[in-house]
Amino acid sequence: MNSFLKWLEEKMMPVVVKVGNQRHVSAMKDGFIAAMPFMIIGSIMLILAFPPFPADTTNFIGRAWYDFANTHFDALMIPYQMTMQIMVLFIATAIGYTLAKSYDLNPLSGGLLSLMAFLLVGAQAVNGALPTTYMDGKGVFTAILTSFYSIELMRFLKKRNITIKMPDGVPPAIAASFEALIPVFLTVATLYPISLLVQHLSGYSIPQLVMEAFKPLVAGVSTLPGILFAVFLAHILWFGGIHGASIVGSVLAPFYLTNLTTNQELLQAGQPLTAIFTEPFWAFYIVLGGSGATFALTCLYLRSKSSHLKSIGKVAILPAIFNINEPIIFGSPVVMNPLLGIPFILAPMVNATIAYFVLRLDLVSKVVALPPWTTPAPIGAMWAANWNVGAAILVVLLFFVSGAVYYPFFKLYEKQLVEEEKSNLSEVEETGISA
């Protein structure tokens, strides 16, 4: 174990920290975070438009909801169409803004340049209208690539002083506009011909080809081995003191959105949902209570014989309800503590396995909405699954499962701390007598 901890600290952690701090990964993460409010509101409107009740329901609330949604369906869907169905526009702009800012370029120009770059290849006008086919989750990978390209081109030009400079007396906003002229021109001059050439040679648009290229990767990440690997990686990083959820989550975000979009399109088409691995699946099933699925551990702390663990439990229980568990991770501590590190990694992997098969067997509805990850797990799971009660039942089951995984390790750690506390108390009493 000591050798493993040394390898983790000296070899693996520096690499992971470097990847996590890499500006393109950070820009991608910030881009998805910036788009989150729009996606949450869009998800709410989709649920309002598709009530979780059959057409012949006799339930009073269900009947009223169904009739209201059926009467006002088009009006309810407009906010969804202006948020979730064009989410890539928000994501591309935010990625460009963040990446340009990291290079000390004009962030507003960078965001707008990234937006234009995506539209050039992903939404070329047809009969005077912009198609939205690839403005939802299907265009995420294309948006990431075009945003990176356009900002790197902007940086290249700026670094080599290939720009239009205005006199000092010109207002900054006007100077920034002229400075962006050459990057805009060269982005159009490169991406648009490439897009036309690809369509001419293959008969497919760039977003179509990108989706085909990423399809095996999306499918691989969405398998149980792919999910377990992501869970293991995130938690081994946490064990080493690095925010594993942030690093792994930024990489998984495009896959989450692609799968969520798939389920939302199937819901609108009235077909069975197929995608399992989404952000709510991670937040409410795999890591309920926070990374490591520590909500059950927090409850165990509340009844602990160790005054240290009991005090941590009292402090941590309220944040844990909202899936925030830094008090547990750093207060216990879990970091570099093999006795708690083992169940911290194991519990979410067990939860992932159970939840995967439960959803695959259609015992619980799959995810169609995107609640905030801070929503208490039973409510968040039902919300994500279009208010399917089975989702809340699954959360309760996983709570007891993760508690069973933690219990033997908790008791061993508790015994160790109780002995230390007794020893410390004895030393204090002896010191007092001697004085």
XYZ file of C-alpha atoms in Angstrom:
435
model
C 0.000 0.000 0.000
C 2.825 2.418 0.812
C 4.422 1.703 -2.564
C 1.092 2.304 -4.296
C 0.568 5.596 -2.457
C 4.090 6.701 -3.374
C 3.505 5.847 -7.048
C 0.158 7.644 -6.964
C 1.666 10.773 -5.456
C 4.884 10.938 -7.445
C 3.932 9.541 -10.847
C 0.215 9.723 -11.502
C -0.872 12.895 -9.713
C 1.460 15.329 -11.522
C 0.201 14.059 -14.885
C -3.438 14.278 -13.848
C -3.029 17.765 -12.402
C -1.390 18.891 -15.628
C -4.274 17.473 -17.697
C -6.890 18.994 -15.385
C -5.281 22.436 -15.614
C -4.764 22.257 -19.369
C -6.437 25.335 -20.854
C -8.478 23.472 -23.490
C -9.891 21.032 -20.916
C -10.688 23.950 -18.591
C -12.350 25.903 -21.405
C -14.460 22.893 -22.342
C -15.529 22.387 -18.711
C -16.403 26.071 -18.277
C -18.300 26.058 -21.554
C -20.615 23.290 -20.406
C -21.077 24.919 -17.009
C -22.067 28.211 -18.656
C -24.705 26.437 -20.770
C -26.152 24.526 -17.803
C -28.915 27.036 -16.824
C -30.346 26.961 -20.342
C -30.332 23.165 -20.423
C -32.003 22.872 -17.016
C -34.856 25.199 -18.018
C -35.214 23.409 -21.359
C -35.452 20.060 -19.580
C -38.189 21.378 -17.295
C -40.235 22.542 -20.293
C -39.819 19.174 -22.018
C -41.232 17.388 -18.958
C -44.158 19.829 -18.846
C -44.893 19.037 -22.499
C -44.660 15.255 -21.970
C -46.537 14.361 -18.750
C -45.590 11.045 -17.097
C -49.184 9.804 -17.422
C -50.926 7.662 -20.066
C -53.510 9.249 -22.367
C -56.361 7.434 -20.610
C -55.312 8.351 -17.060
C -58.097 8.999 -14.543
C -55.789 10.571 -11.959
C -57.034 14.117 -11.294
C -53.599 15.754 -11.457
C -52.501 13.538 -14.334
C -55.661 14.249 -16.331
C -55.359 18.008 -15.842
C -51.634 17.971 -16.706
C -52.144 15.798 -19.785
C -55.005 17.946 -21.132
C -53.053 21.168 -20.497
C -49.933 19.800 -22.238
C -51.963 18.487 -25.160
C -53.730 21.841 -25.631
C -50.627 24.011 -25.285
C -47.994 21.603 -26.645
C -46.502 23.956 -29.245
C -46.232 26.825 -26.773
C -44.599 24.615 -24.133
C -42.042 23.292 -26.604
C -40.785 26.701 -27.760
C -38.648 27.344 -24.624
C -37.241 23.816 -25.009
C -36.433 24.458 -28.662
C -34.751 27.776 -27.764
C -32.569 26.149 -25.084
C -31.881 22.413 -25.295
C -32.279 22.155 -29.065
C -29.737 24.922 -29.686
C -27.485 24.212 -26.680
C -24.400 24.002 -28.909
C -24.633 27.722 -29.663
C -24.251 28.508 -25.956
C -21.506 25.930 -25.515
C -19.461 27.071 -28.533
C -19.672 30.713 -27.460
C -18.697 29.943 -23.867
C -15.774 27.713 -24.871
C -14.448 30.378 -27.227
C -14.860 33.082 -24.589
C -13.042 31.080 -21.899
C -10.219 29.859 -24.141
C -9.614 33.346 -25.587
C -9.540 34.781 -22.062
C -6.941 32.198 -21.024
C -4.703 33.450 -23.856
C -5.279 37.121 -22.905
C -7.197 37.649 -26.143
C -10.430 39.617 -26.335
C -12.904 37.117 -24.828
C -16.033 38.589 -26.440
C -14.440 38.428 -29.892
C -13.296 34.891 -29.141
C -16.774 33.768 -28.132
C -18.404 35.249 -31.211
C -15.686 33.844 -33.482
C -16.264 30.355 -32.071
C -19.995 30.697 -32.599
C -19.499 31.704 -36.229
C -17.009 28.867 -36.773
C -19.559 26.295 -35.663
C -22.370 27.821 -37.743
C -20.141 27.731 -40.845
C -19.791 23.960 -40.714
C -22.753 22.853 -38.613
C -25.709 24.988 -39.607
C -25.382 26.220 -43.166
C -28.588 27.913 -44.320
C -31.056 25.922 -46.437
C -33.733 27.905 -48.286
C -32.979 30.918 -46.131
C -33.371 29.070 -42.809
C -30.769 27.729 -40.388
C -31.197 23.982 -39.766
C -31.084 23.019 -36.073
C -30.264 19.352 -36.664
C -26.790 19.644 -35.155
C -27.411 22.474 -32.722
C -28.339 20.054 -29.937
C -26.211 17.315 -28.371
C -25.360 15.826 -31.766
C -23.245 18.875 -32.574
C -21.293 19.055 -29.318
C -18.118 17.408 -30.597
C -18.102 19.585 -33.719
C -18.581 22.709 -31.586
C -15.611 21.769 -29.406
C -13.357 21.211 -32.416
C -14.387 24.384 -34.273
C -14.061 26.479 -31.083
C -10.554 25.199 -30.468
C -9.572 25.783 -34.083
C -10.902 29.335 -34.309
C -9.310 30.498 -31.050
C -5.968 28.848 -31.854
C -6.059 30.646 -35.214
C -6.815 33.896 -33.405
C -3.900 33.311 -31.025
C -1.552 32.423 -33.893
C -2.324 35.705 -35.652
C -2.022 37.745 -32.481
C 1.298 36.141 -31.556
C 2.738 37.024 -34.953
C 1.266 40.503 -34.845
C -0.908 39.835 -37.916
C -3.671 42.200 -36.915
C -5.281 45.550 -37.649
C -4.175 48.099 -35.078
C -6.111 51.277 -34.540
C -4.681 54.564 -33.177
C -4.580 55.001 -29.404
C -7.494 57.428 -29.366
C -9.950 54.912 -30.826
C -12.482 53.498 -28.281
C -11.525 49.969 -27.088
C -14.714 48.348 -28.417
C -14.079 49.674 -31.928
C -10.396 48.708 -31.782
C -11.369 45.156 -30.736
C -13.793 44.905 -33.655
C -11.120 45.818 -36.198
C -8.637 43.513 -34.477
C -11.045 40.616 -35.018
C -11.417 41.243 -38.763
C -8.474 39.102 -39.903
C -9.320 36.133 -37.606
C -12.928 36.241 -38.826
C -11.853 36.405 -42.470
C -9.348 33.544 -42.161
C -11.802 31.401 -40.190
C -14.328 31.787 -43.004
C -11.639 31.335 -45.663
C -10.486 28.033 -44.162
C -13.459 26.349 -42.525
C -16.094 27.121 -45.134
C -14.161 25.728 -48.151
C -13.232 22.655 -46.095
C -16.903 22.156 -45.225
C -17.942 22.468 -48.885
C -15.177 20.090 -50.005
C -16.138 17.479 -47.405
C -19.785 17.662 -48.465
C -18.836 17.389 -52.143
C -16.530 14.396 -51.688
C -18.492 12.434 -49.097
C -22.048 13.663 -49.390
C -22.064 14.282 -45.619
C -21.654 17.392 -43.533
C -18.761 17.753 -41.090
C -21.035 17.265 -38.014
C -22.349 14.030 -39.541
C -18.823 12.716 -40.088
C -17.708 13.837 -36.620
C -20.658 12.044 -35.023
C -19.846 8.900 -36.991
C -16.219 9.128 -35.868
C -17.200 9.581 -32.223
C -20.026 7.029 -32.267
C -17.825 4.075 -31.198
C -16.328 6.204 -28.422
C -19.771 7.302 -27.183
C -20.922 3.688 -27.274
C -17.794 2.530 -25.442
C -18.080 5.122 -22.684
C -21.742 4.204 -22.224
C -21.025 0.515 -21.597
C -20.719 -0.810 -18.054
C -16.909 -1.264 -18.334
C -16.621 2.300 -19.655
C -18.736 3.670 -16.812
C -16.797 1.700 -14.191
C -13.485 2.932 -15.564
C -14.674 6.560 -15.365
C -15.930 6.016 -11.806
C -12.677 4.359 -10.754
C -10.543 7.100 -12.297
C -12.547 9.930 -10.696
C -12.334 8.349 -7.262
C -8.705 7.298 -7.363
C -7.952 10.952 -8.119
C -10.061 12.054 -5.159
C -8.145 9.549 -3.019
C -4.983 11.378 -4.023
C -6.456 14.765 -3.073
C -7.379 15.909 -6.591
C -10.929 16.891 -7.564
C -11.546 13.808 -9.684
C -15.184 14.628 -10.411
C -14.179 17.942 -11.988
C -11.456 16.449 -14.179
C -13.328 13.342 -15.312
C -16.627 15.235 -15.553
C -15.202 17.764 -17.994
C -14.187 14.922 -20.308
C -17.522 13.111 -19.924
C -19.702 16.208 -20.483
C -19.994 15.813 -24.289
C -20.962 12.156 -23.859
C -23.563 13.049 -21.220
C -25.195 15.588 -23.529
C -25.134 13.299 -26.544
C -26.939 10.578 -24.575
C -29.404 13.028 -23.036
C -30.253 14.399 -26.478
C -30.812 10.858 -27.748
C -33.337 10.155 -24.985
C -35.130 13.471 -25.454
C -35.537 12.862 -29.177
C -36.860 9.355 -28.505
C -39.297 10.741 -25.928
C -40.644 13.229 -28.481
C -40.970 10.434 -31.038
C -42.842 8.228 -28.568
C -40.180 5.512 -28.753
C -38.428 3.581 -25.941
C -35.465 5.379 -24.386
C -32.064 3.766 -24.905
C -29.248 5.852 -23.356
C -28.260 5.101 -19.753
C -25.104 7.085 -18.997
C -26.035 10.721 -18.394
C -25.048 13.321 -15.819
C -28.091 12.644 -13.561
C -27.220 8.934 -13.662
C -23.816 9.835 -12.234
C -25.054 12.444 -9.742
C -28.082 10.681 -8.269
C -27.306 6.959 -8.595
C -23.538 6.518 -8.656
C -22.431 9.219 -6.195
C -25.503 10.043 -4.113
C -24.402 12.393 -1.376
C -21.289 13.374 -3.318
C -18.236 11.605 -4.729
C -17.765 8.211 -3.139
C -21.532 7.875 -2.512
C -20.803 9.103 1.017
C -24.326 9.990 2.158
C -24.653 6.637 3.921
C -21.210 7.120 5.487
C -22.295 10.543 6.768
C -25.327 8.930 8.428
C -23.056 6.300 10.017
C -20.882 9.092 11.400
C -23.881 10.597 13.191
C -24.098 7.504 15.440
C -20.369 6.936 15.754
C -18.649 6.232 19.078
C -15.771 8.423 17.895
C -16.256 12.044 18.867
C -14.210 13.082 15.812
C -16.409 11.205 13.339
C -19.615 12.219 15.110
C -18.689 15.902 14.945
C -17.869 15.579 11.242
C -21.208 13.855 10.653
C -23.080 16.747 12.282
C -21.249 19.289 10.131
C -21.500 17.256 6.916
C -25.103 15.994 6.975
C -26.749 19.150 5.589
C -24.305 19.608 2.663
C -24.549 15.853 1.968
C -28.290 16.166 1.361
C -27.377 18.464 -1.520
C -24.598 16.160 -2.781
C -21.724 18.218 -1.363
C -19.286 16.160 0.667
C -15.944 17.965 0.996
C -16.370 17.944 4.818
C -16.394 14.135 4.702
C -13.576 13.794 2.173
C -11.168 16.143 3.909
C -12.480 15.949 7.460
C -12.435 12.169 7.895
C -10.066 12.223 5.977
C -10.658 9.991 2.964
C -7.665 11.444 1.121
C -4.665 9.112 1.394
C -6.526 7.013 3.967
C -6.582 3.391 2.718
C -9.140 2.302 5.326
C -11.769 4.664 3.899
C -10.271 4.938 0.425
C -11.195 1.335 -0.461
C -14.965 1.697 0.104
C -14.820 5.251 -1.259
C -13.796 3.751 -4.620
C -15.797 0.531 -4.312
C -19.216 1.899 -3.243
C -19.850 4.067 -6.346
C -18.695 1.231 -8.600
C -21.207 -1.119 -6.970
C -23.911 1.560 -7.271
C -23.057 2.062 -10.941
C -23.342 -1.650 -11.648
C -26.714 -2.027 -9.922
C -28.176 1.138 -11.446
C -26.907 0.197 -14.916
C -28.723 -3.141 -14.934
C -31.866 -1.715 -13.324
C -32.154 0.888 -16.088
C -31.094 -1.514 -18.820
C -33.881 -3.907 -17.775
C -36.319 -0.962 -17.829
C -37.206 -1.456 -14.171
C -36.724 2.305 -13.778
C -37.222 4.974 -16.446
C -34.122 6.387 -18.116
C -33.113 10.037 -17.907
C -34.823 12.693 -20.047
C -34.198 15.856 -17.976
C -31.250 17.633 -16.412
C -31.882 18.756 -12.815
C -29.151 20.686 -10.954
C -26.690 18.211 -9.433
C -27.304 19.774 -6.005
C -30.924 18.541 -6.005
C -31.440 15.973 -3.193
C -30.948 12.560 -4.796
C -34.464 11.025 -4.561
C -36.051 14.199 -5.956
C -33.350 14.709 -8.564
C -33.594 11.119 -9.765
C -37.388 11.304 -10.141
C -37.135 14.684 -11.866
C -34.541 13.357 -14.321
C -36.660 10.266 -15.063
C -39.813 12.311 -15.776
C -41.051 11.847 -12.178
C -40.830 8.076 -12.211
C -41.240 6.909 -8.586
C -39.035 3.892 -9.264
C -36.056 6.267 -9.557
C -36.485 7.376 -5.928
C -36.841 3.757 -4.810
C -33.598 2.928 -6.613
C -31.850 5.805 -4.801
C -33.014 4.426 -1.436
C -31.782 0.951 -2.397
C -28.385 2.333 -3.407
C -28.197 4.254 -0.134
C -28.405 0.992 1.825
C -26.046 -0.777 -0.578
C -23.372 1.907 -0.231
C -23.925 1.864 3.538
C -23.296 -1.892 3.573
C -20.073 -1.386 1.601
C -18.844 1.311 3.996
C -19.941 -0.322 7.270
C -17.079 -2.778 7.961
C -14.437 -0.206 7.015
C -16.221 2.458 9.060
C -16.223 0.190 12.129
C -12.509 -0.519 11.766
C -11.706 3.166 11.376
C -14.030 4.064 14.247
C -12.304 1.531 16.527
C -8.917 2.974 15.599
C -10.040 6.536 16.354
C -11.773 5.600 19.602
C -8.562 4.003 20.851
C -6.581 7.100 19.860
C -9.100 9.377 21.574
C -8.924 7.307 24.779
C -5.146 7.386 24.662
C -5.124 11.145 24.147
C -7.582 11.599 27.002
C -5.413 9.501 29.311
C -2.354 11.560 28.416
C -4.241 14.791 29.159
C -5.387 13.444 32.539
C -1.879 12.273 33.437
C -0.482 15.663 32.478
C -3.084 17.349 34.686
C -2.235 15.126 37.681
C 1.489 15.730 37.235
C 0.875 19.483 37.137
